[in-house]
mmCIF file of C-alpha atoms in Angstrom:
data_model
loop_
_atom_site.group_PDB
_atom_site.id
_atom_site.type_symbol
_atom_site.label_atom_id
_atom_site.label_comp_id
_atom_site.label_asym_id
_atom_site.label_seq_id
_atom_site.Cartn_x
_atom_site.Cartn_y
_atom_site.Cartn_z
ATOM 1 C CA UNK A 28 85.335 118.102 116.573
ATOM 2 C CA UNK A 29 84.455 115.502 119.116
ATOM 3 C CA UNK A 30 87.222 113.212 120.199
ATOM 4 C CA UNK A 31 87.632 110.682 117.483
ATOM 5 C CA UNK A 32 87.535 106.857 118.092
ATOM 6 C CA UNK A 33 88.574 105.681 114.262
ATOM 7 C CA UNK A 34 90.739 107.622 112.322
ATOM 8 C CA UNK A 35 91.869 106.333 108.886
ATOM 9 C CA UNK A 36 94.923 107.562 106.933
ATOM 10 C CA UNK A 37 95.903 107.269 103.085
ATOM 11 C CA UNK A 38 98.857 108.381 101.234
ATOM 12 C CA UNK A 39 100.630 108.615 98.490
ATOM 13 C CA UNK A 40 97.773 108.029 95.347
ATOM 14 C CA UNK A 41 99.852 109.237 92.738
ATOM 15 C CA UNK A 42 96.596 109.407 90.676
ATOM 16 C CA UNK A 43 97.811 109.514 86.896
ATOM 17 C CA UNK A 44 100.728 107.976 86.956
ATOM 18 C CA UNK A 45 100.917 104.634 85.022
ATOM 19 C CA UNK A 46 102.448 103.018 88.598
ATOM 20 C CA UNK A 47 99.276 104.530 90.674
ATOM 21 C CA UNK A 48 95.614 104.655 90.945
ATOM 22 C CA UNK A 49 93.854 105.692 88.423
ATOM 23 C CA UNK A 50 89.764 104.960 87.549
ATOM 24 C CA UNK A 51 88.637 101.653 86.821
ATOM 25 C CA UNK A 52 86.514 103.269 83.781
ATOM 26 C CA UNK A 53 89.612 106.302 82.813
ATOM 27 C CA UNK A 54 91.561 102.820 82.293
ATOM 28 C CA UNK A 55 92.548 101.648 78.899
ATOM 29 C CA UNK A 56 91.046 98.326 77.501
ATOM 30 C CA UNK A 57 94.315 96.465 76.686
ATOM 31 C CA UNK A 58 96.974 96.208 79.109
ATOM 32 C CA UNK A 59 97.963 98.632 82.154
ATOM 33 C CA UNK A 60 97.759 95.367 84.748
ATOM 34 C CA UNK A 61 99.190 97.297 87.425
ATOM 35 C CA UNK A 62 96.470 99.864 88.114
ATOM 36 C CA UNK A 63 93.739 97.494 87.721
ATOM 37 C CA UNK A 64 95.623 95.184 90.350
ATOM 38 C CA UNK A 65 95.547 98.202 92.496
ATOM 39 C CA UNK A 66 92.221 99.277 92.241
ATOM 40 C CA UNK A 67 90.960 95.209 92.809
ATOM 41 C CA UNK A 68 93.133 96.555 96.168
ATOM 42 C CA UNK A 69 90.948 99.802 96.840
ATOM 43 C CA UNK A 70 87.685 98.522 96.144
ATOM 44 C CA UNK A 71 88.520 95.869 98.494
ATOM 45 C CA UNK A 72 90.007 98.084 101.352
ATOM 46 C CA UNK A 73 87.018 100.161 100.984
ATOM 47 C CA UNK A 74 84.969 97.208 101.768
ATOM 48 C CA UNK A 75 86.889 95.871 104.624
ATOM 49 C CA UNK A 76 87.141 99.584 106.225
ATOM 50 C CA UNK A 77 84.159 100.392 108.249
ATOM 51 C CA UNK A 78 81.010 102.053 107.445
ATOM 52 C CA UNK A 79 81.606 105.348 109.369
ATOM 53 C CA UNK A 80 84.782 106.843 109.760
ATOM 54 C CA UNK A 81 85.129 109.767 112.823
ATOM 55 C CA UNK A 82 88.413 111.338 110.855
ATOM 56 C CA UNK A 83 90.258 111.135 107.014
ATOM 57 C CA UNK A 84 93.434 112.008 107.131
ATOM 58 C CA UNK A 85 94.975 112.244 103.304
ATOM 59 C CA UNK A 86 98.712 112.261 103.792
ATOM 60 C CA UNK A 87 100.091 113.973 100.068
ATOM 61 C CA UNK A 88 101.486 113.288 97.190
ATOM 62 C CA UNK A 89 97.728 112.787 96.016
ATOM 63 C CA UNK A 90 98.739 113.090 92.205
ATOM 64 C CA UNK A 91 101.351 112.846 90.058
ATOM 65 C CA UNK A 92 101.717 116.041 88.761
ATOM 66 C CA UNK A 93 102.409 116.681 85.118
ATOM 67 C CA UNK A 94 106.036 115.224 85.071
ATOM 68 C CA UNK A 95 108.468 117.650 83.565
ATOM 69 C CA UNK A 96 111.611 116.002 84.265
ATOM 70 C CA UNK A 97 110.668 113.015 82.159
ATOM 71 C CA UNK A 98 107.996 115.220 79.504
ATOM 72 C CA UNK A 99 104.937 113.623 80.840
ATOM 73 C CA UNK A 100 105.727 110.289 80.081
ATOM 74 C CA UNK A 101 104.219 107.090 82.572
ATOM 75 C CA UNK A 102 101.399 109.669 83.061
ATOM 76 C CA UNK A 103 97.381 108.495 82.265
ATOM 77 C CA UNK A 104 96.750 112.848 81.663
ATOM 78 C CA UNK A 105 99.519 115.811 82.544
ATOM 79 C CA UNK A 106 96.707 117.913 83.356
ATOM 80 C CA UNK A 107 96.501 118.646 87.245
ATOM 81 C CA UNK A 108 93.156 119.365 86.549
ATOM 82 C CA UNK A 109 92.161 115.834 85.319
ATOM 83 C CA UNK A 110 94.434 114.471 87.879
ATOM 84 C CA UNK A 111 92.650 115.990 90.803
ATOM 85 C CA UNK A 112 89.242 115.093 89.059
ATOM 86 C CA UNK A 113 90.431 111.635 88.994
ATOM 87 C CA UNK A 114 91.515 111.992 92.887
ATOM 88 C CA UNK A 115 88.155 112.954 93.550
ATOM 89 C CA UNK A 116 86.279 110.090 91.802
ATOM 90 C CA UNK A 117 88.414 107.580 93.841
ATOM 91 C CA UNK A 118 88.369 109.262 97.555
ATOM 92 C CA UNK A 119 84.116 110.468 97.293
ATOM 93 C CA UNK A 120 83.529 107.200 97.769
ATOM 94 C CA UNK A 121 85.262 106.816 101.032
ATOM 95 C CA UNK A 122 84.906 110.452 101.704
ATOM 96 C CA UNK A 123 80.608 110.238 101.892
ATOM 97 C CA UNK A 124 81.880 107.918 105.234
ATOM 98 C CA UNK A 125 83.760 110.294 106.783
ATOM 99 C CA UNK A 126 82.336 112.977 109.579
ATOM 100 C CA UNK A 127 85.874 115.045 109.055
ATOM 101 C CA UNK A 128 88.661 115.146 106.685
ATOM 102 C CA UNK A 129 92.425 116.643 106.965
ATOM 103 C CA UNK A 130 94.457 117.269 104.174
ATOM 104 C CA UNK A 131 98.443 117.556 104.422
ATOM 105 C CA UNK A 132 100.210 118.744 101.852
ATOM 106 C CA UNK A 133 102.791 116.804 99.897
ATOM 107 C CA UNK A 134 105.377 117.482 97.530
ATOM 108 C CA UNK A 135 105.506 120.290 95.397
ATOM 109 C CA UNK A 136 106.689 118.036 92.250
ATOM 110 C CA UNK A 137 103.562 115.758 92.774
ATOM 111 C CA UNK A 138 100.570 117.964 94.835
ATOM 112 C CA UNK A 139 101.360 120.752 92.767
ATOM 113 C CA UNK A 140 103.010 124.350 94.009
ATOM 114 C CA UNK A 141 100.164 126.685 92.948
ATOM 115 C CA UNK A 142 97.775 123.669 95.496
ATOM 116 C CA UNK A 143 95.951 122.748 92.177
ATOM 117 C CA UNK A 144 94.029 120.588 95.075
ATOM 118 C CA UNK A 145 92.006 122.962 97.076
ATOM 119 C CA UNK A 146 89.372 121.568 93.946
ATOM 120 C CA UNK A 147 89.157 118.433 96.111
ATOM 121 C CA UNK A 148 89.370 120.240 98.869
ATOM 122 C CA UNK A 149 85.825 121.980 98.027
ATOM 123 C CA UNK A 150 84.550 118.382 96.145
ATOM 124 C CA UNK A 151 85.380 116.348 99.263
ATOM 125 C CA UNK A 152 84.468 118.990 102.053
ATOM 126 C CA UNK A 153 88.109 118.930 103.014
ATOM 127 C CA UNK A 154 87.836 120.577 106.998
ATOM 128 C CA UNK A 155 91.584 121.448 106.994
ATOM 129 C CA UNK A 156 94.598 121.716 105.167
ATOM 130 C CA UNK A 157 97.946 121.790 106.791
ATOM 131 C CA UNK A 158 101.735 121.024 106.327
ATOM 132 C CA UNK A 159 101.991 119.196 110.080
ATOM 133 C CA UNK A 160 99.112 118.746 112.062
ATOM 134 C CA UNK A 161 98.833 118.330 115.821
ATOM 135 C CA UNK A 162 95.698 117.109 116.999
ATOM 136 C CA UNK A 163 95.489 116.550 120.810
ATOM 137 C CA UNK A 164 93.894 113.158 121.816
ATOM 138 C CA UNK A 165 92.732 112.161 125.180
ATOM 139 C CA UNK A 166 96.130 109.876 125.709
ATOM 140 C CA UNK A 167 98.212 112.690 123.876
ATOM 141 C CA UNK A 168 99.434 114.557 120.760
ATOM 142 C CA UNK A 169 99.540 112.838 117.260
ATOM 143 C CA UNK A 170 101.702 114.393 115.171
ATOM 144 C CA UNK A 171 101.002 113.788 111.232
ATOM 145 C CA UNK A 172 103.284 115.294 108.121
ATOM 146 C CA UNK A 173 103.958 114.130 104.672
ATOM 147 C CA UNK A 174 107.632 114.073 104.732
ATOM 148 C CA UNK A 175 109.889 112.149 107.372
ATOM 149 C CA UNK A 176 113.087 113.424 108.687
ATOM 150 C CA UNK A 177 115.779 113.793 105.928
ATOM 151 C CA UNK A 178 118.765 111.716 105.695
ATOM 152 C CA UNK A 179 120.015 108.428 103.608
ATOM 153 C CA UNK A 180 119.452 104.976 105.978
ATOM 154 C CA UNK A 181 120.501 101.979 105.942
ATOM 155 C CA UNK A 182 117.646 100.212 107.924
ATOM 156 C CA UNK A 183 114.206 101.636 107.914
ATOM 157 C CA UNK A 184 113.869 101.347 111.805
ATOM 158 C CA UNK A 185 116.455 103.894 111.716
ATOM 159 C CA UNK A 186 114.353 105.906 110.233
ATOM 160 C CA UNK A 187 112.170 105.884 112.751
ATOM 161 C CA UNK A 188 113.572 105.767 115.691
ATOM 162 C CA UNK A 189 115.451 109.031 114.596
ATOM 163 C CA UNK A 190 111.615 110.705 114.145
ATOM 164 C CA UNK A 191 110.814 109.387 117.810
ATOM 165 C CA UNK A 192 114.245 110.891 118.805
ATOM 166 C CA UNK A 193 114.443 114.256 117.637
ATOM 167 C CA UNK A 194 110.813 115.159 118.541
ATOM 168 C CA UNK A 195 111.355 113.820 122.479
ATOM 169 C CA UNK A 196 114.330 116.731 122.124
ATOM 170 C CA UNK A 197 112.722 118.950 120.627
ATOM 171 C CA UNK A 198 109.628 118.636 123.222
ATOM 172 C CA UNK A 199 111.738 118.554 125.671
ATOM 173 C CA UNK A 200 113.191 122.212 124.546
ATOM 174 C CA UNK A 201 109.538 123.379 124.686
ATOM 175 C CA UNK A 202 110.289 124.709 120.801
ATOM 176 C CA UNK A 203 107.387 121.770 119.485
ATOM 177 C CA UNK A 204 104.920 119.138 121.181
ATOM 178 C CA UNK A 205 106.300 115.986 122.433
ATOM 179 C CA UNK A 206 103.842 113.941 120.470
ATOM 180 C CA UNK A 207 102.535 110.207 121.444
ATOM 181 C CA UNK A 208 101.800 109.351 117.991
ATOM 182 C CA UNK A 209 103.889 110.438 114.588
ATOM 183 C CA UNK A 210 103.008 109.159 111.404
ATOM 184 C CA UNK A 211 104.987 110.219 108.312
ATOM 185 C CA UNK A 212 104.633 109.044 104.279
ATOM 186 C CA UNK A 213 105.811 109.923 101.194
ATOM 187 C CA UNK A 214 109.055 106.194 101.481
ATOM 188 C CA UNK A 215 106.481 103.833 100.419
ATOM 189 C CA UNK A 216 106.999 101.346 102.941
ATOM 190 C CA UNK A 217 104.962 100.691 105.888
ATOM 191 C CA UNK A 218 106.804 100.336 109.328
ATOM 192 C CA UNK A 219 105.624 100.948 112.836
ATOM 193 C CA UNK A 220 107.931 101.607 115.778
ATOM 194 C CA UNK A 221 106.274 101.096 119.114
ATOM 195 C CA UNK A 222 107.377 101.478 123.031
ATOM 196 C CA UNK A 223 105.333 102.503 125.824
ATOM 197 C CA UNK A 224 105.309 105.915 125.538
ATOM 198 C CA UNK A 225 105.471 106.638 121.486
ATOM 199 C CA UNK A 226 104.782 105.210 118.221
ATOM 200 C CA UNK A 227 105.778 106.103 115.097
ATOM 201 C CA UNK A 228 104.084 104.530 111.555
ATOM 202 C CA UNK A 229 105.096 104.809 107.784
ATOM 203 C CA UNK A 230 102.400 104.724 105.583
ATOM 204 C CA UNK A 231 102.103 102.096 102.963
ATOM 205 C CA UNK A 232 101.591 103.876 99.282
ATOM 206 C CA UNK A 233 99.016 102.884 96.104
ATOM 207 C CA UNK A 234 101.795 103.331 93.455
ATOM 208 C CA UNK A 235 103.894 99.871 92.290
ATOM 209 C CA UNK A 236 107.833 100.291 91.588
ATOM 210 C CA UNK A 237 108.225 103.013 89.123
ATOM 211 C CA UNK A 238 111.401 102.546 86.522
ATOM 212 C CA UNK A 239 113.154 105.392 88.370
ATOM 213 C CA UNK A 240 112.720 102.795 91.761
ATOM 214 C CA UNK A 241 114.075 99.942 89.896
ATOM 215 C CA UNK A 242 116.774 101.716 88.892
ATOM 216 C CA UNK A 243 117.690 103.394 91.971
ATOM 217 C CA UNK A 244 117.683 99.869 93.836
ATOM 218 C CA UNK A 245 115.377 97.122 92.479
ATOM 219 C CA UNK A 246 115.952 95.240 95.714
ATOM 220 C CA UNK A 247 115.390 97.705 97.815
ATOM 221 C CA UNK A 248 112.732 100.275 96.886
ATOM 222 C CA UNK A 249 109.833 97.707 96.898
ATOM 223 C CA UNK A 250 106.235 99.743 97.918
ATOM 224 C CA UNK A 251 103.780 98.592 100.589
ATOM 225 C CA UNK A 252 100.541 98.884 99.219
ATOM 226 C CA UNK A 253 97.604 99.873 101.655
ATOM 227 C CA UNK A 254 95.982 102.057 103.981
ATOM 228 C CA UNK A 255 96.048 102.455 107.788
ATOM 229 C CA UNK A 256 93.437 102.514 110.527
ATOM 230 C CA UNK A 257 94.179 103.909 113.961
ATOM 231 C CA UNK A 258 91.457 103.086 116.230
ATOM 232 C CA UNK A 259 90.094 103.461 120.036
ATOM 233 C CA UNK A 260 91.387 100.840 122.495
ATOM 234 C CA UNK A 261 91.345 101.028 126.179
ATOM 235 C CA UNK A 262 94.128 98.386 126.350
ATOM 236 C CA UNK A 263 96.616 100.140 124.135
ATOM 237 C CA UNK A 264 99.246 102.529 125.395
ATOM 238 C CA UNK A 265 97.457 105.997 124.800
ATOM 239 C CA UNK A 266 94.406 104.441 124.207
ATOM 240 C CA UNK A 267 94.552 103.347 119.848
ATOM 241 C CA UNK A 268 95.590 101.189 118.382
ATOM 242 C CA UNK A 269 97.189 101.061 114.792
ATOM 243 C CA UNK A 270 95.697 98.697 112.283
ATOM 244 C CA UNK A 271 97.077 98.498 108.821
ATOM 245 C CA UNK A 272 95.647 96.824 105.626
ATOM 246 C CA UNK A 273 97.933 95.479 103.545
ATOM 247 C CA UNK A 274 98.013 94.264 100.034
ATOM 248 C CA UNK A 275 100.503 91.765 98.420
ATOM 249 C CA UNK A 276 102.914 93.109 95.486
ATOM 250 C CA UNK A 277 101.762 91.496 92.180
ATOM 251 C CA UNK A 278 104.644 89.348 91.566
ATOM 252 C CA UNK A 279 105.217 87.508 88.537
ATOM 253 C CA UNK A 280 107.085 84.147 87.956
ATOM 254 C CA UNK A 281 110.630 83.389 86.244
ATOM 255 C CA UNK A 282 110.707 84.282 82.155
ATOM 256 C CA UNK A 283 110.341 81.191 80.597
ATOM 257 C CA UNK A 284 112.571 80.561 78.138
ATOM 258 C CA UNK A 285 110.555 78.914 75.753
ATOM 259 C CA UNK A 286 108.213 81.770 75.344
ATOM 260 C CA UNK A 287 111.252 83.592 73.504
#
């Protein structure tokens, strides 16, 4: 593969849950508000991304998965089968722009243990599929996995600057690379981390605040919603820059109490 100059990175579909994308024509008639706010969202990114991508990098957690801990309930199908179909109607789109694709695996409870996803694989012309991937770039390594380092935090630049950490030690050990670039998913919340000599970047999601979020933390386990470019620039340190798309939370007002 020749050196790319655009690389584009999603993550985090959850196609077929009732939080996550799903098909505009799989969607019921009445109600469901949230996934046709969030496909309004991907038709538009797909329009504002550009015409030819050099490099696709899917980042997990591409479907739900059939839900067994709560019987298959908030799901549009339990079926990986019509989940991954569903996958595939939403990403060929995108994917008929792309001149390679890299898939990283996500987790188990959604992606599936058995990999019920090497059918995209084949639909999409997926080039590789990996847990981590290092893929060596003129100004250095980037470094790309599903899940970030483990551990509860407080603050998400914590987060982060305990990724940047650990893998400047463990390059430094000569046991891994000592990437220039790390980018992680699976939180839901976009954050980028940038000095000099390494950035790191959490990928924003395409599934809303699921009942288990709210009650976890309501406050605090709010998604970003969107997609990230990371794109050739001769000013940048490395040489790319990172250029996210964003898309606002659909927040609604105050109950009224008169509507009781």
């Amino acid at each position: 593969m020749t050196t790319p100059k655009t690389i584009a990175f999603l993550s985090d579909l959850h196609a077929g849950s009732w939080w996550g994308l799903w098909p505009r024509d799989l969607l019921p008639e009445r109600g469901f508000v949230g996934p046709k706010y969030l496909m309004d969202c991907w038709e538009d990114l797909q329009r504002r991304w550009p015409r030819k991508i050099d490099l696709l990098i899917l980042n997990g957690d591409l479907i739900e998965g059939p839900q067994r801990k709560s019987g298959g309930i908030g799901c549009f199908a339990v079926s990986d089968r019509e989940q991954v179909e569903a996958a595939i109607s939403l990403l060929e789109p995108l994917s008929r722009r792309c001149k390679k694709i890299i898939r990283i695996t996500g987790t188990p409870y959604h992606d599936g243990s058995g990999d019920p996803l090497l059918a995209l694989d084949y639909a999409l012309g997926v080039a590789h599929t990996t847990q981590v991937l290092d893929l060596e770039l003129p100004g250095g390594v980037l470094n790309v996995a599903h899940h970030p380092m483990g551990g509860s935090v407080l603050y998400q630049g914590t987060s982060v600057d305990r990724e940047a950490l650990w893998s400047t030690i463990s390059g430094a050990t000569g046991r891994t690379l000592d990437p220039r670039w790390i980018v992680r998913a699976h939180q839901h919340h976009y954050i980028r981390q940038e000095t000099e000599h390494k950035t790191v970047v959490k990928l924003p999601c395409w599934q809303l605040q699921t009942p288990y979020a709210a009650k976890a933390s309501y406050w605090r386990f709010q998604p970003s919603l969107g997609g990230v470019l990371m794109r050739e620039d001769v000013s940048e340190p490395g040489g790319y820059r990172f250029l996210p798309t964003l898309y606002e939370l659909p927040i609604g007002g105050p109950l009224n109490p008169e509507a009781l």
